[in-house]
Every structure is written in C-alpha cells, then in structure tokens.
Amino acid sequence: MDKIPSRRQVAAMKQSLFDQGYLDEQFIQLEELQDDANPNFVEEIVTLYYRDSSRLISSLDHTLESNPLDFNKLDTIMHQFKGSSSSIGAKKVKAECTLFREYCRARNGEGCRIWKHKIPDTRFVRVSLVVIVVLLCVNMQMQEELPTNEERICNTEKET
C-alpha cells in the first residue's frame, strides 16, 4: 500500500527547495495568505503559475526558432516569466530570467539560445511546486478526516 507523506516529509521537501535556492520567502508569504476564507489559495496560484509559465516557455521556444531573433519580443516574454516567477517565489527561475533579459538587451543571440538548455531546470521548479501543493492538500484532507488529540481525549472521556 502506498504511504502518503507526512507533513514533516512535505516540509522537508519544501525546505530542500529553499536550501537549493529554488524558492524564496515569497512562497512562504503566499502560504500565509491562505486561510479559511481562501483554503485553496496556494493551489490556485501554483496552478496559474504552471499554466502561465508553460505558455510562456512555449512562446519563448517558438520565438527562439525565428531568424533573425526578435530581441524585443524575447525580452517581453521573459519579463512576464520573471514577474510571475518572482510573485510565486521561484527564486532560481527569476535569476535565470534576469540573465536572459541581459542577453536580450545586449542583443546576444548565442546567449539567448544557450539559455534554452536551462529550461528543464525551470520545469523542475514548476513540477516541484505542484507536488508540494498536492501533498499539502492531501495532508490537509487527511488531517480533517483524522480526529485531533482533543477529539480523541473527549471521545475517551465520554466512553469512561
């Protein structure tokens, strides 16, 4: 039977992303905005980021295939990607976007094309965020289904 990771394991996975420089404090701020009135806030934000970044990466791939390169269009795409990465706390992706924009400003086509090889790293961040959110949601549902210590104590007192 598959074992669902505990909150501690999810926290360790998330901490690993922080330790490796993939995430920054902005992701924690997003988590803090989630409350009873907005219980799926982080999930919704991560889902939007995933969709938006997929679209932007696809547009970037297409634009990088054009000849000559449209540096203004590439810069605009990367500006959007950097903004959404920054708002979700994807620190390493944001840094890579900054570097790519410098290549655009310098009209460095080779630098832009080399960056394309770093796209798998951005996909890793996006997938990791989705996994964390899914695991957090599963753990929250499990916690709702499991009685709390207080509930267990109350039920035990009623039985005696």
PDB file of C-alpha atoms in Angstrom, residues 4 7 10 34 39-44 130-144:
ATOM      1  CA  ILE A   4       1.132   9.283   1.925  1.00  0.00           C
ATOM      2  CA  ARG A   7       3.527  16.936   6.937  1.00  0.00           C
ATOM      3  CA  VAL A  10       6.374  17.621   2.844  1.00  0.00           C
ATOM      4  CA  GLN A  34      -4.167  31.100   2.699  1.00  0.00           C
ATOM      5  CA  PRO A  39      -8.424  27.487   1.640  1.00  0.00           C
ATOM      6  CA  ASN A  40      -7.144  26.714  -1.879  1.00  0.00           C
ATOM      7  CA  PHE A  41      -5.224  29.945  -2.402  1.00  0.00           C
ATOM      8  CA  VAL A  42      -1.737  28.436  -2.835  1.00  0.00           C
ATOM      9  CA  GLU A  43      -3.068  25.659  -5.035  1.00  0.00           C
ATOM     10  CA  GLU A  44      -4.803  28.197  -7.301  1.00  0.00           C
ATOM     11  CA  VAL A 130       2.788  21.344  -7.947  1.00  0.00           C
ATOM     12  CA  VAL A 131       3.946  18.279  -5.992  1.00  0.00           C
ATOM     13  CA  ILE A 132       4.243  20.304  -2.782  1.00  0.00           C
ATOM     14  CA  VAL A 133       0.755  21.766  -3.197  1.00  0.00           C
ATOM     15  CA  VAL A 134      -0.771  18.358  -3.958  1.00  0.00           C
ATOM     16  CA  LEU A 135       0.922  16.813  -0.925  1.00  0.00           C
ATOM     17  CA  LEU A 136      -0.153  19.699   1.301  1.00  0.00           C
ATOM     18  CA  CYS A 137      -3.750  19.285   0.098  1.00  0.00           C
ATOM     19  CA  VAL A 138      -3.677  15.528   0.709  1.00  0.00           C
ATOM     20  CA  ASN A 139      -2.253  16.063   4.180  1.00  0.00           C
ATOM     21  CA  MET A 140      -4.883  18.696   4.971  1.00  0.00           C
ATOM     22  CA  GLN A 141      -7.645  16.298   3.892  1.00  0.00           C
ATOM     23  CA  MET A 142      -6.118  13.516   5.982  1.00  0.00           C
ATOM     24  CA  GLN A 143      -5.926  15.800   8.980  1.00  0.00           C
ATOM     25  CA  GLU A 144      -9.610  16.692   8.544  1.00  0.00           C
TER      26      GLU A 144
END
